[in-house]
Coordinates of C-alpha atoms in Angstrom, one line a residue:
M1 CA 108.9 65.2 86.8
D2 CA 109.5 61.6 88.1
T3 CA 109.2 59.3 85.3
S4 CA 109.6 56.1 87.3
R5 CA 105.9 56.1 88.4
P6 CA 104.1 52.9 87.8
S7 CA 102.0 52.3 84.8
P8 CA 98.4 53.5 85.3
S9 CA 97.0 50.8 83.4
G10 CA 98.4 48.2 85.6
D11 CA 99.3 44.7 84.3
H12 CA 97.4 42.6 81.8
G13 CA 94.6 42.0 84.4
N14 CA 92.9 45.1 82.8
N15 CA 90.2 45.2 80.0
F16 CA 92.2 46.6 77.2
D17 CA 92.9 43.3 75.3
G18 CA 89.3 42.4 75.5
L19 CA 88.0 45.8 74.6
R20 CA 90.3 45.8 71.5
L21 CA 88.9 42.6 70.4
V22 CA 85.4 43.8 71.0
A23 CA 86.1 46.9 68.8
S24 CA 87.5 44.8 65.9
L25 CA 84.3 42.7 66.0
L26 CA 82.2 45.9 66.0
V27 CA 84.0 46.8 62.8
L28 CA 83.0 43.5 61.4
V29 CA 79.4 43.9 62.4
S30 CA 79.3 47.4 60.9
H31 CA 80.9 46.4 57.6
Q32 CA 78.4 43.5 57.2
F33 CA 75.5 46.0 56.6
V34 CA 77.6 47.6 53.8
L35 CA 78.6 44.4 52.1
L36 CA 74.9 43.3 52.1
G37 CA 73.7 46.4 50.7
M38 CA 71.7 47.2 53.9
R39 CA 71.3 50.4 55.8
E40 CA 72.9 50.6 59.2
S41 CA 71.5 52.7 62.0
T42 CA 73.6 55.6 63.0
L43 CA 74.1 57.7 66.1
A44 CA 74.7 61.4 66.3
D45 CA 76.3 63.0 63.3
G46 CA 76.3 59.8 61.4
M47 CA 78.6 57.6 63.8
T48 CA 78.2 53.9 63.0
L49 CA 79.2 51.1 65.2
G50 CA 82.2 50.8 62.9
S51 CA 83.3 54.4 63.3
I52 CA 82.9 54.3 67.1
A53 CA 84.9 51.2 67.2
V54 CA 87.8 52.7 65.1
A55 CA 87.6 55.8 67.6
M56 CA 88.1 53.4 70.4
F57 CA 91.0 51.7 68.7
F58 CA 92.8 55.0 68.3
I59 CA 92.0 56.2 71.9
M60 CA 93.5 53.1 73.4
S61 CA 96.3 52.9 70.9
G62 CA 97.3 56.6 71.8
Y63 CA 97.2 55.7 75.5
L64 CA 99.1 52.4 75.3
V65 CA 101.7 53.5 72.8
A66 CA 102.6 56.5 75.0
E67 CA 102.8 54.1 78.0
S68 CA 105.2 51.9 75.8
W69 CA 107.4 55.0 75.4
Y70 CA 107.4 55.5 79.2
H71 CA 108.5 52.0 79.9
D72 CA 111.5 52.2 77.3
P73 CA 112.1 55.8 76.1
H74 CA 114.5 54.7 73.4
I75 CA 113.5 55.8 70.0
M76 CA 114.9 52.9 68.1
R77 CA 113.6 50.2 70.3
F78 CA 110.3 52.1 70.2
A79 CA 110.2 52.1 66.5
M80 CA 111.2 48.4 66.3
R81 CA 108.4 47.5 68.7
R82 CA 105.9 49.3 66.6
F83 CA 107.4 47.6 63.4
L84 CA 107.1 44.1 65.0
R85 CA 103.5 44.8 65.9
I86 CA 102.4 46.0 62.5
W87 CA 104.4 44.8 59.5
P88 CA 104.8 40.9 60.0
A89 CA 101.0 40.3 60.3
L90 CA 100.2 42.8 57.5
I91 CA 102.6 41.3 55.1
V92 CA 101.5 37.9 55.8
A93 CA 97.8 38.8 55.5
T94 CA 98.6 40.7 52.2
I95 CA 100.1 37.4 50.8
V96 CA 97.4 35.1 52.2
I97 CA 94.6 37.3 50.6
A98 CA 96.3 37.5 47.4
I99 CA 96.7 33.8 47.1
A100 CA 93.2 33.1 48.3
G101 CA 91.9 35.6 45.7
A102 CA 93.2 33.2 43.0
A103 CA 90.4 30.8 44.1
V104 CA 87.6 33.3 43.4
T105 CA 89.1 35.4 40.5
S106 CA 87.2 35.4 37.2
L107 CA 90.6 35.6 35.3
P108 CA 92.8 32.8 34.2
L109 CA 95.6 32.2 36.8
H110 CA 98.3 33.4 34.6
E111 CA 96.6 36.6 34.2
Y112 CA 95.7 37.0 37.9
F113 CA 99.3 36.6 39.1
G114 CA 100.4 39.5 37.1
R115 CA 101.1 43.2 37.5
E116 CA 98.0 44.1 39.5
T117 CA 98.4 41.4 42.1
R118 CA 102.1 42.2 42.5
R119 CA 101.0 45.8 43.0
F120 CA 98.5 44.7 45.6
I121 CA 101.3 42.9 47.6
T122 CA 104.1 45.6 47.3
F123 CA 101.8 48.7 47.8
N124 CA 100.1 47.1 51.0
A125 CA 103.6 46.0 52.4
Q126 CA 104.6 49.8 52.0
L127 CA 101.7 50.9 53.9
R128 CA 100.1 52.4 50.7
P129 CA 96.8 50.6 50.8
Y130 CA 95.8 49.0 47.6
Y131 CA 92.1 47.5 47.8
T132 CA 91.5 45.4 44.8
L133 CA 92.7 42.1 43.1
P134 CA 92.2 41.5 39.5
G135 CA 88.8 39.7 38.8
V136 CA 88.0 39.4 42.4
F137 CA 84.5 40.6 43.5
G138 CA 84.6 42.4 40.1
T139 CA 80.8 41.5 39.4
M140 CA 79.7 43.4 42.6
P141 CA 77.8 46.7 42.1
A142 CA 79.9 49.7 41.1
N143 CA 80.8 50.6 44.7
A144 CA 84.5 50.8 45.8
S145 CA 83.7 49.2 49.2
L146 CA 81.9 46.3 47.5
S147 CA 84.9 45.5 45.2
A148 CA 87.6 46.0 47.8
V149 CA 89.3 42.8 49.5
N150 CA 90.7 45.0 52.4
G151 CA 88.4 47.9 52.9
S152 CA 89.4 48.6 56.4
W153 CA 93.1 48.8 55.9
W154 CA 93.0 52.5 55.2
T155 CA 93.6 53.1 59.0
I156 CA 96.8 51.2 59.2
P157 CA 99.1 53.9 57.6
L158 CA 97.3 56.5 59.9
E159 CA 98.0 54.5 62.8
A160 CA 101.8 54.3 61.7
K161 CA 101.8 58.1 61.3
C162 CA 100.5 58.4 64.8
Y163 CA 103.3 56.3 66.1
A164 CA 105.7 58.7 64.4
Y165 CA 103.9 61.5 66.3
V166 CA 104.8 59.9 69.6
A167 CA 108.3 59.2 68.6
V168 CA 108.8 62.9 67.8
L169 CA 107.2 64.0 70.9
G170 CA 109.3 61.4 72.9
A171 CA 112.5 62.6 71.2
I172 CA 111.9 66.2 72.2
G173 CA 110.4 65.4 75.5
L174 CA 107.1 63.6 75.9
R175 CA 107.5 63.7 79.8
R176 CA 107.7 67.6 79.7
R177 CA 104.4 69.1 80.3
V178 CA 105.0 72.0 77.8
F179 CA 105.1 69.4 75.0
T180 CA 102.1 67.6 76.2
L181 CA 100.2 70.9 76.3
L182 CA 101.4 71.5 72.7
A183 CA 100.0 68.0 71.9
L184 CA 96.7 69.0 73.5
A185 CA 96.6 72.1 71.4
V186 CA 97.2 69.9 68.3
V187 CA 94.4 67.7 69.3
A188 CA 92.0 70.7 69.6
V189 CA 92.9 72.1 66.3
M190 CA 92.7 68.9 64.4
Y191 CA 89.4 68.0 66.0
A192 CA 88.1 71.5 65.3
K193 CA 88.9 70.8 61.6
T194 CA 86.3 68.1 61.5
L195 CA 83.5 70.0 62.9
P196 CA 80.7 71.4 60.5
G197 CA 81.7 74.5 58.9
H198 CA 85.4 74.0 59.3
S199 CA 86.0 70.6 57.7
R200 CA 87.7 70.2 54.4
D201 CA 85.9 69.0 51.2
N202 CA 88.1 65.9 51.3
V203 CA 86.3 63.4 53.4
F204 CA 89.4 61.3 53.9
D205 CA 91.3 64.3 55.2
N206 CA 88.5 64.8 57.6
L207 CA 88.6 61.2 58.8
C208 CA 92.4 61.4 59.5
Y209 CA 92.0 64.6 61.4
F210 CA 89.1 63.0 63.4
Y211 CA 91.0 59.7 64.4
T212 CA 94.3 61.4 65.0
A213 CA 92.6 63.7 67.5
F214 CA 91.3 60.6 69.3
F215 CA 94.8 59.2 69.2
L216 CA 96.5 62.2 70.6
A217 CA 93.8 62.4 73.3
G218 CA 94.8 59.0 74.4
V219 CA 98.5 60.1 74.5
C220 CA 97.6 63.2 76.7
S221 CA 95.4 61.1 78.8
R222 CA 98.5 58.8 79.6
Q223 CA 100.6 61.7 80.4
F224 CA 98.2 63.2 82.9
A225 CA 96.8 59.9 84.2
A226 CA 98.0 60.5 87.7
E227 CA 96.4 64.1 87.7
I228 CA 93.2 62.7 86.2
S229 CA 92.9 60.1 88.8
R230 CA 93.3 62.7 91.6
R231 CA 91.0 65.2 90.3
R232 CA 88.1 63.1 89.0
L233 CA 85.3 65.7 90.0
L234 CA 87.2 68.2 88.1
M235 CA 87.4 65.7 85.0
L236 CA 83.6 65.2 85.4
G237 CA 83.0 68.9 85.4
A238 CA 85.1 69.2 82.3
M239 CA 83.1 66.5 80.6
A240 CA 79.8 68.1 81.6
A241 CA 81.0 71.4 80.2
C242 CA 81.9 69.9 76.9
L243 CA 78.6 68.1 76.7
L244 CA 76.7 71.4 77.4
A245 CA 78.8 73.2 74.8
A246 CA 78.0 70.4 72.3
A247 CA 74.4 70.8 73.0
L248 CA 74.4 74.7 72.7
L249 CA 76.5 74.7 69.6
Q250 CA 74.8 71.6 68.1
H251 CA 78.1 70.0 67.6
A252 CA 77.6 66.2 68.1
R253 CA 81.4 65.4 67.6
L254 CA 82.4 67.6 70.6
A255 CA 80.1 65.4 72.6
Q256 CA 81.5 62.2 71.1
W257 CA 85.1 63.3 72.1
A258 CA 84.0 64.4 75.6
V259 CA 82.4 61.0 76.1
M260 CA 84.4 58.5 74.3
V261 CA 87.8 59.3 75.5
P262 CA 87.2 59.2 79.3
L263 CA 84.8 56.3 79.0
T264 CA 87.0 54.1 76.8
L265 CA 90.1 54.6 79.0
W266 CA 88.1 54.3 82.2
F267 CA 86.6 50.9 81.1
G268 CA 89.7 49.7 79.6
R269 CA 91.6 50.3 83.0
Q270 CA 88.9 48.1 84.8
S271 CA 89.3 44.4 85.4
T272 CA 86.1 42.8 84.2
P273 CA 85.6 38.9 84.2
G274 CA 85.8 37.7 80.7
L275 CA 87.3 40.8 79.2
R276 CA 90.4 40.8 81.2
S277 CA 91.2 37.2 80.2
A278 CA 90.3 37.8 76.5
A279 CA 94.0 37.3 75.5
R280 CA 94.3 33.8 76.9
F281 CA 94.0 32.6 73.4
G282 CA 96.2 35.3 72.0
D283 CA 95.8 38.9 71.1
L284 CA 93.5 38.5 68.1
S285 CA 92.3 42.1 67.6
Y286 CA 94.7 43.2 65.0
S287 CA 94.5 40.1 62.8
T288 CA 90.8 40.2 63.2
Y289 CA 90.8 43.6 61.8
L290 CA 93.3 42.5 59.0
Y291 CA 91.2 39.5 57.8
A292 CA 87.7 40.5 58.5
Y293 CA 86.9 42.4 55.4
F294 CA 88.0 39.6 52.9
V295 CA 86.3 36.9 54.8
Q296 CA 83.1 38.8 54.8
Q297 CA 83.3 39.4 51.2
L298 CA 83.9 35.8 50.6
T299 CA 81.0 34.8 52.9
V300 CA 78.5 37.1 51.1
R301 CA 79.8 36.1 47.6
L302 CA 79.8 32.3 48.2
W303 CA 76.5 31.9 50.2
P304 CA 74.4 29.4 48.8
A305 CA 71.0 31.3 49.2
T306 CA 69.8 34.8 49.7
P307 CA 72.4 35.9 52.4
S308 CA 71.0 36.9 55.6
Y309 CA 72.7 39.4 58.0
L310 CA 72.8 37.2 61.0
A311 CA 73.9 34.0 59.2
T312 CA 76.6 35.6 57.2
A313 CA 78.1 37.8 60.1
S314 CA 78.1 34.8 62.3
V315 CA 79.9 32.6 59.9
A316 CA 82.2 35.5 58.9
G317 CA 83.0 36.2 62.6
I318 CA 83.9 32.6 63.5
A319 CA 86.1 32.1 60.3
T320 CA 87.8 35.4 61.0
L321 CA 88.6 34.6 64.6
L322 CA 90.1 31.3 63.5
L323 CA 92.3 33.0 61.0
A324 CA 93.3 35.6 63.7
W325 CA 94.2 32.7 66.0
C326 CA 96.4 31.1 63.4
S327 CA 98.0 34.6 62.7
W328 CA 98.7 35.2 66.4
H329 CA 100.5 31.9 66.9
A330 CA 102.2 31.5 63.6
V331 CA 103.2 35.1 62.9
E332 CA 102.5 37.9 65.6
A333 CA 103.6 36.2 68.7
P334 CA 106.9 35.0 67.1
A335 CA 107.6 38.4 65.8
L336 CA 106.8 40.0 69.1
S337 CA 109.0 37.7 70.9
L338 CA 111.9 39.5 69.1
K339 CA 111.3 42.4 71.4
R340 CA 113.3 40.6 74.1
R341 CA 116.3 41.2 72.0
L342 CA 116.0 44.9 71.2
R343 CA 118.1 46.0 74.2
G344 CA 120.9 43.9 72.7
W345 CA 120.4 45.4 69.3
F346 CA 120.0 48.9 70.3
P347 CA 121.8 49.4 73.7
D348 CA 121.1 52.5 75.8
F349 CA 124.2 54.4 74.7
A350 CA 122.7 54.7 71.3
H351 CA 119.9 56.8 72.8

């Protein structure tokens, strides 16, 4: 296959940056219900705005990470690009949240900066999510999500695993259709494991299968982007068949997969005024995701009166975006600028 074909997502005049930012804010909107003890309306099979947004993240990530491999199919440079995107901002956010927690802990500072806080920093830096800080939000109700300072971070190690899947597929031949078909088969099996009657008792395992399937669907969509573009009627027919099967089998998740993957990627590749220029202040989606949960917890905890949904969500959203702007300009953009040096660090003969 000719691997010199142009990128199907074009340049940065598409909606992907804006769509990722919208998805990160939808996660904030969804978590605000949980943190206020309110019931959030759900769609089919219990899908909330937050779970839809996370699925969108994984779809776009699979597509764009596969595209990154196509642009530069060198495993060490690929790994370093992923490292520079995830780790610097994550480590700084971990330290910032640990320091900020000292202002609201119920413990004396010499106790707060002890073993548990050090574990919080080291575990999260190792992509082993650790969700609590000593004495912080400890008087909240006995609910793990209400005592966590970073409740959304569980997806980060899963994302890193998905990057590793792309690296493995790339190393053995991502461009070869046989391996892409294998990846499609893996997608189908993993997704089937989340369907009623087939899912594991462990809810976390089901979520990992669920979102990994969306990621691999994005990878495969990038592989067959040209074919999908040429055979739109066939793709629409396949989508309709999946929807019909979902209705007959009463499997809402099959419908979610059939609809969300093509719609997310189609809309991401469009060029919509406003969304296409969302990154003019920086790519704020990742750092918004990193800081939102802690900021929301603080907002609810420190609200001077009975917290209302609209007021607390608005304040938390603005504060989170300001932190995300600082993170982008102080941490993420400088780290990502190192990507220009990767060809010097890992020349082509190392491939």
